[in-house]
Every structure is written in structure tokens, then in C-alpha cells.
XYZ file of N, CA, C and O in Angstrom:
652
model
N 46.999 -5.728 -26.854
C 46.273 -5.752 -25.167
C 45.629 -7.032 -25.021
O 44.796 -7.731 -25.671
N 45.743 -7.548 -24.139
C 44.990 -8.692 -23.682
C 43.875 -8.612 -23.167
O 42.832 -7.513 -23.072
N 42.801 -9.346 -23.019
C 41.172 -9.323 -23.464
C 41.141 -9.195 -21.719
O 39.457 -8.436 -22.191
N 41.527 -9.987 -20.615
C 40.995 -9.546 -19.725
C 42.614 -9.206 -18.895
O 43.056 -9.885 -19.274
N 42.246 -8.276 -17.546
C 43.404 -8.364 -16.772
C 43.661 -9.019 -16.205
O 45.107 -8.858 -15.375
N 42.153 -9.795 -16.350
C 42.401 -11.209 -14.622
C 43.514 -12.497 -15.168
O 43.792 -12.780 -16.382
N 44.742 -12.369 -13.975
C 45.331 -13.720 -14.816
C 45.832 -14.728 -14.853
O 46.036 -15.870 -14.750
N 43.745 -15.540 -14.092
C 43.658 -17.012 -14.180
C 42.662 -17.282 -15.164
O 41.548 -16.403 -15.008
N 41.744 -18.234 -15.863
C 40.613 -18.859 -15.586
C 39.423 -18.738 -14.255
O 38.549 -18.920 -15.138
N 40.146 -19.357 -13.362
C 39.112 -19.655 -12.117
C 38.296 -18.054 -11.658
O 36.929 -17.904 -11.908
N 39.995 -17.015 -12.409
C 39.014 -15.768 -11.582
C 38.221 -15.299 -12.917
O 37.529 -14.114 -13.048
N 38.778 -14.679 -14.492
C 37.915 -15.123 -14.904
C 36.637 -15.828 -14.957
O 35.336 -14.961 -15.469
N 36.162 -16.647 -14.747
C 35.573 -17.029 -14.408
C 34.083 -16.628 -13.526
O 32.803 -16.856 -13.638
N 35.105 -16.186 -12.107
C 34.076 -15.394 -11.367
C 33.850 -14.406 -11.641
O 32.493 -13.570 -11.388
N 34.585 -13.366 -13.144
C 34.433 -12.337 -12.916
C 32.559 -12.586 -13.610
O 31.986 -12.084 -14.285
N 32.596 -13.503 -14.443
C 31.968 -13.913 -16.016
C 29.896 -14.510 -14.813
O 29.646 -13.995 -14.909
N 30.356 -14.846 -13.720
C 29.633 -14.767 -13.287
C 28.781 -13.783 -11.767
O 27.638 -14.098 -12.205
N 29.802 -12.683 -12.021
C 29.659 -11.643 -11.681
C 28.597 -11.037 -12.233
O 27.582 -10.547 -11.944
N 29.266 -10.461 -13.498
C 28.774 -10.353 -14.831
C 26.686 -10.427 -15.201
O 26.188 -9.993 -15.092
N 26.424 -11.384 -15.024
C 25.352 -11.816 -15.502
C 24.628 -12.544 -14.174
O 23.722 -12.167 -14.713
N 25.567 -12.536 -12.882
C 24.480 -11.691 -11.783
C 24.168 -10.951 -11.694
O 22.532 -11.158 -11.448
N 24.429 -9.732 -11.670
C 24.464 -8.299 -12.237
C 23.516 -8.191 -12.574
O 22.046 -8.027 -12.873
N 23.410 -9.009 -14.569
C 22.540 -8.914 -15.480
C 20.966 -9.601 -14.912
O 20.006 -9.110 -15.403
N 20.841 -10.704 -14.032
C 19.697 -11.691 -13.661
C 19.057 -10.489 -12.635
O 17.742 -10.450 -12.732
N 19.785 -9.649 -11.571
C 19.246 -9.510 -10.688
C 18.693 -8.039 -11.136
O 17.578 -7.506 -10.475
N 19.719 -7.282 -12.065
C 18.915 -6.369 -12.791
C 17.639 -6.035 -13.254
O 16.329 -5.335 -13.520
N 16.898 -7.681 -14.629
C 16.189 -7.247 -15.057
C 15.081 -8.119 -13.993
O 14.383 -7.667 -14.215
N 15.452 -9.140 -12.995
C 14.512 -9.504 -12.079
C 14.353 -8.290 -11.140
O 12.749 -8.233 -11.181
N 14.836 -7.208 -11.023
C 14.442 -6.775 -10.015
C 13.079 -5.486 -11.127
O 12.007 -5.191 -10.634
N 13.628 -5.307 -11.829
C 13.113 -4.400 -13.078
C 12.043 -5.263 -13.514
O 10.372 -4.674 -13.500
N 11.797 -6.355 -14.064
C 10.436 -7.447 -14.206
C 9.333 -7.031 -12.746
O 8.419 -6.938 -13.312
N 9.682 -7.099 -11.686
C 8.715 -7.537 -10.740
C 8.641 -6.287 -10.822
O 7.514 -6.092 -10.041
N 8.571 -5.400 -10.381
C 8.806 -3.505 -9.709
C 7.948 -3.965 -11.206
O 6.440 -3.194 -10.407
N 8.180 -3.625 -12.287
C 6.847 -3.541 -13.464
C 6.050 -4.012 -13.148
O 4.548 -4.236 -13.368
N 5.303 -5.636 -13.273
C 4.239 -6.447 -13.549
C 3.845 -6.177 -11.379
O 2.346 -5.981 -11.441
N 4.912 -5.665 -10.820
C 3.939 -5.732 -9.041
C 3.263 -4.038 -10.226
O 2.646 -3.974 -8.930
N 3.814 -2.542 -9.910
C 2.796 -2.048 -10.196
C 1.562 -1.906 -10.985
O 0.870 -1.387 -10.828
N 2.347 -3.182 -11.700
C 0.992 -3.333 -12.518
C -0.093 -3.518 -11.601
O -1.283 -3.808 -11.731
N 0.232 -5.208 -11.195
C -0.611 -5.483 -10.212
C -1.260 -5.272 -8.594
O -2.740 -5.252 -8.726
N -0.494 -3.915 -9.380
C -1.836 -3.048 -7.511
C -2.987 -2.059 -8.334
O -4.243 -2.001 -7.605
N -2.156 -1.645 -9.135
C -3.336 -1.364 -10.188
C -4.597 -1.798 -11.138
O -5.350 -1.423 -11.850
N -5.021 -3.249 -10.681
C -5.010 -4.059 -11.434
C -5.734 -5.054 -11.015
O -5.163 -5.720 -9.498
N -7.240 -4.599 -10.229
C -8.233 -5.251 -9.705
C -8.954 -6.631 -10.187
O -9.286 -7.617 -9.357
N -8.656 -7.239 -11.210
C -8.764 -7.969 -11.775
C -8.022 -9.571 -11.248
O -7.842 -10.080 -11.472
N -6.681 -8.920 -10.340
C -5.455 -9.549 -10.565
C -5.884 -9.763 -8.845
O -6.185 -8.876 -8.005
N -4.685 -11.118 -8.980
C -5.308 -12.168 -7.068
C -4.286 -10.656 -6.063
O -3.279 -9.899 -6.895
N -5.412 -10.083 -5.317
C -5.153 -8.862 -4.236
C -2.927 -9.624 -3.981
O -2.412 -8.707 -3.625
N -3.023 -10.721 -3.513
C -1.557 -10.890 -3.299
C -0.411 -10.818 -3.649
O 0.615 -11.134 -3.942
N -0.328 -11.375 -5.569
C -0.053 -10.763 -6.281
C 1.256 -9.717 -6.530
O 2.434 -9.964 -6.478
N 0.541 -8.415 -6.123
C 1.093 -7.567 -5.730
C 2.379 -7.076 -4.452
O 3.397 -7.344 -4.964
N 1.946 -7.720 -4.049
C 2.933 -7.854 -2.978
C 3.778 -8.067 -2.528
O 5.602 -8.659 -2.229
N 3.646 -9.363 -2.954
C 4.865 -10.813 -3.794
C 5.608 -10.237 -5.019
O 7.331 -10.353 -4.766
N 5.486 -9.544 -5.773
C 5.562 -9.184 -6.557
C 6.727 -7.751 -6.549
O 8.564 -7.914 -6.619
N 6.317 -7.271 -5.670
C 7.052 -5.671 -5.407
C 8.019 -6.040 -4.595
O 9.582 -5.599 -4.088
N 7.507 -7.071 -3.325
C 9.023 -7.666 -2.539
C 9.760 -8.637 -3.211
O 10.683 -8.081 -2.260
N 9.868 -9.120 -4.090
C 10.914 -10.175 -4.597
C 11.413 -8.659 -5.133
O 13.059 -8.989 -5.391
N 11.401 -7.721 -5.691
C 11.675 -6.364 -6.069
C 12.489 -6.315 -5.304
O 13.901 -5.532 -5.275
N 12.249 -5.718 -3.746
C 12.731 -5.037 -2.792
C 14.370 -5.760 -2.387
O 15.571 -5.433 -2.606
N 14.343 -7.646 -2.870
C 14.679 -8.496 -2.194
C 15.942 -8.363 -3.295
O 16.991 -8.521 -2.988
N 15.680 -8.677 -4.583
C 16.292 -8.540 -5.461
C 17.797 -7.085 -5.510
O 18.715 -7.339 -6.043
N 16.938 -5.993 -4.767
C 17.786 -4.063 -5.471
C 18.981 -5.254 -4.371
O 19.597 -4.556 -4.064
N 18.507 -5.580 -3.270
C 18.776 -5.705 -1.333
C 20.340 -6.704 -2.443
O 21.541 -6.245 -1.857
N 19.981 -7.909 -2.668
C 20.856 -8.207 -3.832
C 21.992 -7.934 -4.186
O 22.914 -8.419 -4.472
N 21.294 -6.932 -5.236
C 22.087 -6.863 -5.855
C 23.881 -5.085 -5.628
O 24.439 -5.752 -6.084
N 22.875 -4.752 -4.612
C 23.748 -3.295 -3.942
C 24.578 -5.169 -2.858
O 25.979 -3.812 -3.366
N 24.545 -6.161 -2.396
C 25.047 -6.790 -2.039
C 26.438 -7.280 -3.145
O 27.704 -7.830 -2.276
N 25.460 -7.336 -4.233
C 26.595 -8.331 -5.576
C 27.531 -7.544 -5.666
O 28.811 -7.375 -6.190
N 26.788 -6.187 -5.837
C 28.005 -4.844 -6.337
C 29.057 -4.701 -5.293
O 30.153 -4.235 -5.907
N 29.053 -4.737 -3.960
C 29.804 -4.438 -3.333
C 31.194 -4.813 -3.126
O 31.869 -4.661 -3.140
N 29.859 -6.290 -3.257
C 31.573 -7.720 -3.860
C 32.829 -7.331 -4.505
O 33.638 -8.163 -4.452
N 31.955 -7.800 -5.533
C 32.425 -7.298 -6.705
C 33.737 -6.310 -7.279
O 35.038 -6.890 -7.581
N 33.285 -5.189 -6.198
C 33.792 -4.009 -6.850
C 35.325 -4.287 -5.380
O 36.282 -3.764 -5.986
N 34.253 -5.015 -4.501
C 35.801 -5.474 -3.441
C 36.614 -6.108 -4.378
O 38.374 -6.029 -3.657
N 36.495 -7.263 -4.662
C 37.626 -8.309 -5.482
C 36.744 -9.520 -6.130
O 35.566 -9.595 -5.234
N 37.806 -10.700 -5.668
C 37.002 -11.840 -5.917
C 37.559 -12.816 -4.446
O 38.853 -12.668 -3.625
N 36.925 -14.086 -4.273
C 37.590 -15.350 -3.194
C 38.234 -16.509 -4.306
O 36.289 -16.538 -4.202
N 38.581 -16.972 -4.426
C 39.243 -18.057 -5.206
C 38.059 -19.654 -4.198
O 38.160 -19.145 -3.222
N 38.514 -20.592 -4.915
C 37.625 -22.235 -4.010
C 38.141 -21.703 -3.253
O 37.829 -22.834 -2.276
N 39.574 -21.944 -3.169
C 40.825 -22.382 -1.644
C 40.336 -21.005 -0.616
O 41.171 -20.865 0.084
N 39.832 -20.507 -0.750
C 39.817 -19.359 0.070
C 40.381 -17.936 -0.033
O 40.448 -16.477 0.863
N 41.155 -17.780 -1.316
C 42.544 -16.206 -1.322
C 42.274 -16.055 -2.045
O 40.684 -15.641 -3.239
N 41.988 -13.915 -1.536
C 41.690 -13.045 -2.194
C 42.009 -12.686 -3.181
O 43.226 -12.664 -3.506
N 41.459 -11.708 -4.198
C 41.759 -11.832 -5.051
C 41.408 -10.049 -5.357
O 40.400 -10.000 -5.396
N 42.089 -8.807 -5.002
C 43.503 -8.665 -5.148
C 43.805 -9.504 -3.978
O 43.018 -9.810 -3.105
N 45.306 -9.405 -3.582
C 46.025 -10.136 -2.693
C 45.027 -9.040 -0.814
O 45.350 -10.167 0.052
N 45.275 -8.253 -1.818
C 45.232 -7.128 -0.028
C 43.405 -7.189 -0.813
O 43.189 -6.319 0.760
N 42.526 -7.866 -0.866
C 41.299 -7.430 -0.389
C 41.017 -7.881 0.467
O 41.195 -8.999 1.088
N 40.391 -7.343 1.375
C 39.805 -7.712 2.719
C 37.648 -7.260 2.501
O 37.239 -6.834 1.443
N 36.610 -8.103 3.904
C 36.214 -7.823 3.756
C 34.865 -8.855 2.867
O 35.347 -9.618 1.641
N 34.299 -8.636 2.541
C 32.481 -9.537 1.688
C 33.391 -9.400 0.261
O 33.354 -8.846 -0.291
N 33.947 -10.516 -0.270
C 34.307 -10.833 -2.370
C 33.728 -11.046 -2.506
O 32.593 -12.625 -2.580
N 32.981 -11.191 -3.800
C 32.264 -12.299 -4.758
C 33.562 -14.065 -4.917
O 33.925 -13.617 -5.143
N 32.191 -14.525 -4.888
C 32.641 -15.347 -4.769
C 31.212 -16.954 -5.848
O 30.602 -16.267 -5.412
N 31.994 -18.015 -5.572
C 31.043 -18.827 -6.548
C 29.624 -19.075 -5.383
O 28.893 -19.787 -5.654
N 30.486 -19.271 -4.502
C 28.913 -19.921 -3.200
C 28.347 -18.908 -3.070
O 26.929 -19.441 -2.807
N 28.263 -16.770 -2.600
C 27.806 -16.452 -2.166
C 26.721 -16.445 -3.787
O 25.700 -15.717 -2.835
N 27.480 -16.770 -4.907
C 26.305 -16.178 -5.734
C 25.003 -17.020 -6.583
O 24.185 -16.761 -6.671
N 25.238 -17.993 -5.278
C 23.952 -18.799 -4.722
C 23.206 -18.576 -4.028
O 21.711 -18.112 -4.373
N 23.787 -17.401 -3.597
C 22.820 -16.768 -2.208
C 21.633 -16.043 -3.523
O 20.543 -15.322 -2.838
N 22.817 -15.411 -3.794
C 22.153 -13.893 -4.597
C 21.190 -14.054 -5.772
O 19.778 -13.423 -5.880
N 21.680 -15.417 -6.462
C 20.655 -15.389 -6.937
C 18.811 -16.760 -6.224
O 17.659 -15.406 -6.978
N 19.006 -16.880 -5.157
C 17.860 -16.985 -4.142
C 16.950 -16.119 -3.589
O 15.769 -15.568 -2.673
N 17.901 -14.846 -3.235
C 17.485 -13.686 -2.058
C 16.411 -13.328 -2.366
O 15.327 -12.450 -1.359
N 16.229 -12.805 -4.097
C 14.633 -12.056 -3.764
C 13.574 -13.140 -3.804
O 12.374 -11.853 -3.290
N 13.471 -14.803 -3.294
C 12.875 -15.933 -3.317
C 12.028 -15.357 -1.318
O 10.397 -15.023 -1.496
N 13.249 -14.408 -0.520
C 13.186 -14.203 0.166
C 11.712 -13.245 0.616
O 10.987 -13.248 1.190
N 12.005 -12.527 -0.343
C 11.599 -11.306 -0.306
C 10.129 -11.610 -0.872
O 9.174 -10.676 -0.414
N 9.770 -12.203 -2.126
C 8.882 -12.255 -2.279
C 7.343 -13.300 -0.879
O 6.415 -12.795 -1.663
N 8.104 -14.047 0.066
C 7.692 -14.391 1.259
C 7.888 -13.264 2.061
O 6.363 -13.352 2.721
N 8.646 -13.042 2.579
C 8.606 -11.567 3.140
C 7.625 -10.856 3.569
O 6.356 -10.337 3.969
N 7.392 -10.367 1.899
C 6.783 -8.923 2.189
C 4.938 -9.085 2.371
O 4.209 -8.166 3.070
N 4.702 -9.693 1.684
C 3.520 -10.416 2.351
C 3.094 -10.753 3.266
O 2.071 -10.670 3.985
N 3.711 -11.775 4.009
C 3.307 -11.876 5.866
C 3.526 -11.263 6.350
O 2.600 -10.335 7.792
N 4.556 -10.122 6.143
C 5.012 -8.975 6.556
C 3.709 -7.559 6.845
O 3.445 -6.919 7.699
N 2.806 -8.036 5.886
C 2.186 -6.567 5.337
C 0.843 -7.415 6.269
O -0.092 -6.557 6.540
N 0.892 -8.858 6.451
C 0.273 -10.028 7.314
C -0.095 -9.159 8.326
O -0.719 -8.829 8.980
N 0.640 -8.943 9.181
C 1.283 -9.111 9.826
C 0.766 -6.925 10.227
O 0.761 -7.285 11.965
N 1.479 -6.557 9.892
C 1.058 -5.086 9.926
C -0.695 -4.862 10.156
O -0.741 -3.905 11.031
N -1.425 -5.683 9.534
C -2.658 -5.341 9.416
C -3.110 -5.996 10.586
O -4.347 -5.850 11.179
N -2.347 -7.061 11.187
C -2.735 -7.822 12.573
C -2.754 -6.919 13.692
O -2.988 -6.987 14.986
N -1.308 -6.561 14.025
C -0.267 -6.210 15.089
C -0.737 -4.121 14.924
O 0.727 -4.568 16.694
N -1.034 -3.689 14.241
C -0.773 -2.571 14.625
C -2.381 -2.082 14.592
O -3.649 -2.062 14.140
N -2.620 -0.460 14.946
C -3.432 0.018 15.410
C -4.365 0.649 14.617
O -5.517 -0.177 14.788
N -3.701 0.637 13.754
C -4.835 1.424 12.268
C -4.274 0.596 10.742
O -3.407 1.035 9.956
N -4.666 -0.352 10.524
C -4.155 -1.084 9.434
C -3.842 -1.124 8.248
O -3.329 -0.574 7.142
N -5.117 0.366 8.178
C -5.354 0.663 6.645
C -4.365 1.519 5.903
O -4.439 1.643 5.027
N -3.319 1.953 7.700
C -2.577 3.232 6.863
C -2.069 2.252 6.067
O -1.093 3.094 5.244
N -1.347 1.306 6.209
C -0.401 0.721 5.320
C -0.725 -0.353 3.515
O -0.340 -0.725 3.010
N -2.432 0.108 3.935
C -2.887 -0.727 2.637
C -4.347 0.179 2.256
O -4.842 -0.160 1.552
N -4.584 1.712 2.714
C -4.655 2.707 2.308
C -4.756 2.875 0.316
O -5.359 3.581 0.211
N -3.706 3.230 0.216
C -3.444 2.911 -1.620
C -2.245 2.335 -2.127
O -1.499 1.847 -1.468
N -2.017 1.691 -3.130
C -1.774 0.646 -3.842
C 0.133 1.182 -4.176
O 0.689 1.182 -3.503
N 0.325 2.991 -3.447
C 1.808 3.294 -3.229
C 2.086 3.052 -1.807
O 2.978 2.634 -2.115
N 1.470 3.477 -1.007
C 1.143 2.670 0.238
C 1.550 1.402 -0.047
O 3.042 0.823 0.630
N 0.770 0.775 0.127
C 0.803 -1.121 0.161
C 2.150 -1.538 -1.066
O 2.959 -2.191 0.008
N 2.448 -0.795 -2.071
C 4.125 -0.515 -2.925
C 5.121 -0.760 -1.765
O 5.684 -1.194 -2.251
N 5.412 0.794 -1.620
C 6.141 1.420 -0.409
C 5.967 -0.052 0.714
O 7.736 -0.414 0.853
N 5.360 -0.474 1.673
C 5.860 -1.597 2.415
C 6.342 -2.920 1.915
O 7.191 -3.571 2.794
N 5.887 -3.459 0.586
C 6.025 -4.356 1.023
C 7.477 -3.985 0.048
O 8.289 -4.935 -0.489
N 7.914 -2.889 -0.975
C 8.837 -3.276 -1.115
C 10.788 -2.913 -0.620
O 10.976 -3.903 -0.271
N 9.910 -2.779 0.503
C 11.039 -1.979 2.173
C 10.833 -3.775 2.864
O 11.765 -3.913 3.431
N 9.692 -4.248 3.032
C 9.400 -5.356 3.310
C 10.589 -6.457 2.165
O 11.427 -7.488 3.505
N 10.951 -6.773 1.469
C 11.631 -6.934 0.376
C 12.668 -6.995 0.550
O 14.008 -7.245 0.286
N 13.167 -5.455 0.104
C 14.573 -4.488 0.608
C 15.205 -5.484 2.033
O 16.535 -5.812 2.207
N 14.314 -5.311 3.040
C 15.202 -5.471 4.521
C 14.878 -6.953 5.257
O 14.568 -7.604 5.573
N 14.149 -7.651 4.072
C 13.674 -9.319 4.239
C 14.927 -10.355 4.977
O 14.588 -10.962 6.120
N 15.915 -10.051 4.516
C 17.026 -10.523 5.666
C 17.274 -10.348 6.890
O 17.039 -11.132 8.066
N 17.031 -8.830 6.945
C 17.218 -8.381 8.013
C 15.840 -8.570 9.216
O 16.307 -9.069 10.756
N 14.808 -8.817 8.624
C 13.354 -8.954 9.495
C 13.485 -10.265 9.753
O 13.545 -11.306 11.131
N 14.403 -11.625 9.029
C 14.219 -12.385 9.401
C 15.307 -13.121 10.282
O 14.881 -14.066 11.051
N 16.856 -12.847 10.299
C 17.098 -12.382 11.686
C 17.067 -12.332 12.586
O 17.407 -12.464 13.638
N 16.642 -11.023 12.377
C 15.926 -10.035 13.996
C 14.867 -11.314 14.411
O 15.022 -12.042 15.794
N 14.247 -11.819 14.011
C 12.422 -12.725 14.146
C 13.014 -14.062 15.306
O 13.285 -14.242 16.253
N 14.537 -14.577 14.124
C 15.016 -15.420 14.507
C 15.424 -15.374 15.943
O 15.694 -16.680 17.269
N 16.424 -14.350 15.738
C 17.128 -13.829 17.289
C 16.529 -13.557 18.533
O 16.547 -14.035 19.506
N 15.112 -13.378 18.207
C 14.129 -12.989 18.802
C 14.027 -13.823 19.592
O 13.767 -14.533 21.272
N 13.779 -14.982 18.703
C 12.786 -16.372 19.289
C 13.941 -17.451 19.832
O 13.653 -17.611 20.705
N 15.072 -16.921 19.893
C 16.582 -17.647 19.974
C 16.398 -17.348 21.962
O 16.370 -17.707 22.854
N 16.285 -16.384 22.102
C 16.961 -14.995 22.873
C 15.658 -15.107 23.779
O 15.089 -15.104 25.361
N 14.456 -15.212 23.537
C 13.227 -15.601 24.209
C 12.334 -17.283 24.944
O 12.169 -16.533 25.982
N 12.611 -18.015 23.477
C 12.208 -18.946 24.314
C 14.049 -20.263 24.538
O 13.673 -21.067 24.674
N 14.550 -19.068 24.495
C 16.197 -19.671 24.599
C 16.297 -20.895 24.222
O 16.764 -22.014 24.447
N 16.164 -20.946 22.327
C 16.393 -21.480 21.496
C 17.598 -22.110 21.041
O 18.266 -21.302 21.197
């Protein structure tokens, strides 16, 4: 019985990269979630640390789901050919894997900025910071949606300022 059903070295390398990426995102999301939950309940740690860590976790989860979806669809070779040949939609490829490694850091920045924005632009900012659970949920959601939030803001500036 062959070791792998994949027909060549390029696809086997992509498979290993996908598995490594999945493991990285799983470990990063769990570690940042646990550290962020600890930071939420530890007055000795800087207040900014919890939203950074939990935002990182949210964005790592978003990257993980994206990675799993693409991995389930198939691979894209360096020359752009899909495997399997009839695979459509987003496929896992080497170039996209770089984005998956960096994406959690997007959430680490967006989550605290999103919480700052809520505290300055809402009628009752205390609602978003009233308990560790609420702050954690807000930071996680901001991290999970970090890419979408940035895309919306970029398009807002393009539409408003015609830039």
C-alpha cells in the first residue's frame, strides 16, 4: 500500500505544509485563548494584554477555518493547476499559507483598536468593558472578523474620500 495517495512530491509537500499550518493555528489559538483568559482575570497584567491575546485567538480561528476549507477543497500547484483537476474555489497553496501564518497578528492589533473605538464612539462603552467575559467576547469577535473589518474600513475611505 502506498504511503500517500498524492501523485507527486509537490502535492505531498503541500499536504505537509497544510498539516503543519493546521497544527500551528490550533496551538496558537489554544495558547492565546488560555493566556488571554488568564490575563482577563489577572489585575497584575497590563489591561491591553488580554484583548491582544484574545484577538490573536479569534483571528487564528478565522485562519484555521479558512485553511481547513481550502485543504478540504484541494491544492493549487505553483503553476496554478488545481488538484484534483476539477477542484473549484479556494484551494490550499504555498503562497496562501503565508497569509494564514500572519493572519492571527492582524487580530492582535485590530481587537484592542476595535475596543478603543467602541469605548469612544458608543453611548455606553461600559457595556463592552463591564466584565471580563464581555471584554473577552468583544476581543474574540473583533479578532475573528479582523480581515473583514479592515476591508470595510478601507472601502469606506475609498468611497468617502475617493482615494
